[in-house]
């Protein structure tokens, strides 16, 4: 018997058509409760519908708003039933995301029925110093990427004497391919607020901010509803004093992930970082002592208080404890949000959880646009803060992009550097000009116009920008360049000396070729080409062709393909 139906309507589900599925089901089913929930992490299978029965839950994937799916769901048929990949189930360890996608994000009562705010209640029975000690025992490190010990940061804030103290939740997730924090804010907003209120009690914070980029409207909506519910139930009244919780919508600047830049933005100024010291715990928002933790860090706090710091520390490696969320994307089968114990290997994530085929992967990009590329031969390396740094990458906030064999690593480095160059706030010279010059050299290499001296200059610049930049953006922006130079130098040399891109990715080094022996002259390519580069006798004008691949995509006989460039490239002075 069906007890309830849940439709995953986080951003990933909505993009796949979950709203249409929800509307269709609610219009057809009147006697069964249907609710919206967040993301359970299996984004590759969206829209997902969970059917709660008296015998357990059934999951249906890639659901469409049609009677065929409706009948399968109502009759609990095996047709369209989703079976979760067994290897992924074995490797994942669900702690922080225990309620994500399983309860309504907009119902505080459902959160409470599932153990929500028990951690806060337990914390209020302890002394603030005991809470901080428990967090220290857990050895939780900040999940925003830098890995600073959370208990130590809280103890510093708690030691400050001030009429006002500020605690900020960093929800300004801006890495391409990363959506861990967004998913938590959309799916379990109360869990984040509970962690913040525990932090407020432990540190003596008098005001709480949640800094969320305006590009996350659903997260803002759910957080706003959650704050209203908390205020109605007076959960945010601690020691007889109301703790204000304020949402600040950011404009979407990557640099605002930096602590001091975020504080400037909160104060109404431009999101520029400043020199430290003074550190925010000494001089932060409006001059008050301030501490910043990211979304995932706060979501871990109720678990630590409920289960105890020592139990939390049983998971992970010597220096990196607990679990970590990763946004898994790229050239693999099962993309989505995963939660794994620290210490798992890169290979286990890529092959066992992600479902990538053995031999199909060249590298992974870990840590977002300012992370590093780790080649396949190092996939037996474990994932923790220190091991990744040794390999030339960083944990970052948790973006993990799988790069297939057919990708060009020079172009990959250029792509990520293009992002960080655009996102530089321009305050310090090394970041503002250094990244720009590096991008110009990388572009020359992908166009086959660079020399060996250019590559040497690129490496020298990358090292200097990394050492001399003011904030973390500039200090980590060269990572994709340095890691690809370290592990894939042969590809740089090939572009420079042979004017060749083996992956056939760099447009300036390839042509689009039409094989008349395979062509059936259907005309699809001629009608599709946006620049009229294909003549009526099926010859491609390489000077007009923009390498957009539209003709390749529509050709029914695979008669059109990319090939190495035949004409000589003029090398710039």
Short mmCIF file of N, CA, C and O in Angstrom, two decimals, residues 24 38 55 85 89 92 97 120 124 140 144 172 184 186 197 203 213 301 383 410 438 510:
data_model
loop_
_atom_site.label_atom_id
_atom_site.label_comp_id
_atom_site.label_asym_id
_atom_site.label_seq_id
_atom_site.Cartn_x
_atom_site.Cartn_y
_atom_site.Cartn_z
N UNK A 24 1.73 16.97 -12.85
CA UNK A 24 0.94 15.90 -13.47
C UNK A 24 0.41 14.92 -12.41
O UNK A 24 -0.77 14.58 -12.40
N UNK A 38 14.18 17.33 -1.80
CA UNK A 38 15.40 17.79 -2.44
C UNK A 38 16.09 16.69 -3.24
O UNK A 38 15.45 15.79 -3.78
N UNK A 55 5.96 -1.55 2.73
CA UNK A 55 7.05 -2.53 2.66
C UNK A 55 8.41 -1.87 2.40
O UNK A 55 9.41 -2.54 2.28
N UNK A 85 23.10 1.80 -8.35
CA UNK A 85 24.34 1.03 -8.62
C UNK A 85 24.91 0.45 -7.32
O UNK A 85 25.14 1.17 -6.35
N UNK A 89 26.63 2.15 -3.75
CA UNK A 89 26.04 1.97 -2.41
C UNK A 89 27.09 1.48 -1.43
O UNK A 89 27.11 1.86 -0.26
N UNK A 92 29.75 4.59 -0.71
CA UNK A 92 29.30 5.82 -0.08
C UNK A 92 29.07 5.64 1.42
O UNK A 92 28.79 4.53 1.88
N UNK A 97 24.21 13.99 4.42
CA UNK A 97 23.05 14.02 3.50
C UNK A 97 21.97 13.00 3.91
O UNK A 97 21.16 12.60 3.08
N UNK A 120 20.84 20.89 18.69
CA UNK A 120 20.79 22.20 19.34
C UNK A 120 20.32 22.05 20.79
O UNK A 120 20.89 22.66 21.70
N UNK A 124 22.47 23.07 24.12
CA UNK A 124 22.05 24.06 25.10
C UNK A 124 22.14 23.53 26.53
O UNK A 124 22.11 24.30 27.49
N UNK A 140 37.11 18.19 12.94
CA UNK A 140 36.47 18.69 11.72
C UNK A 140 37.28 19.84 11.15
O UNK A 140 37.59 20.79 11.85
N UNK A 144 35.18 24.35 3.24
CA UNK A 144 35.26 25.31 2.13
C UNK A 144 36.49 25.13 1.27
O UNK A 144 36.56 25.64 0.16
N UNK A 172 28.51 30.95 -0.95
CA UNK A 172 28.83 31.58 -2.24
C UNK A 172 29.59 30.61 -3.12
O UNK A 172 30.71 30.89 -3.54
N UNK A 184 22.63 21.20 -0.49
CA UNK A 184 22.30 21.16 0.95
C UNK A 184 21.34 22.29 1.31
O UNK A 184 20.39 22.08 2.07
N UNK A 186 19.20 23.76 -0.60
CA UNK A 186 17.88 23.50 -1.17
C UNK A 186 17.18 22.35 -0.44
O UNK A 186 15.96 22.35 -0.31
N UNK A 197 23.15 27.87 14.72
CA UNK A 197 22.67 28.24 16.06
C UNK A 197 23.53 27.59 17.14
O UNK A 197 23.79 28.20 18.19
N UNK A 203 30.07 30.15 20.53
CA UNK A 203 31.04 31.25 20.37
C UNK A 203 30.56 32.57 20.96
O UNK A 203 31.33 33.51 21.06
N UNK A 213 24.81 33.26 -3.18
CA UNK A 213 24.78 33.97 -4.45
C UNK A 213 23.34 33.99 -5.00
O UNK A 213 22.59 33.02 -4.85
N UNK A 301 27.84 19.97 11.99
CA UNK A 301 27.83 20.27 13.43
C UNK A 301 26.75 19.48 14.20
O UNK A 301 27.05 18.89 15.25
N UNK A 383 42.05 10.40 -0.94
CA UNK A 383 41.57 11.78 -0.91
C UNK A 383 41.53 12.28 0.53
O UNK A 383 40.77 11.77 1.35
N UNK A 410 45.93 20.80 -22.45
CA UNK A 410 46.32 22.21 -22.62
C UNK A 410 45.05 23.07 -22.68
O UNK A 410 44.95 24.11 -22.04
N UNK A 438 49.33 34.81 -18.53
CA UNK A 438 49.35 33.35 -18.63
C UNK A 438 48.29 32.86 -19.62
O UNK A 438 48.54 31.95 -20.42
N UNK A 510 43.01 21.97 -36.06
CA UNK A 510 42.25 20.90 -36.72
C UNK A 510 41.47 21.45 -37.92
O UNK A 510 41.24 22.65 -38.03
#
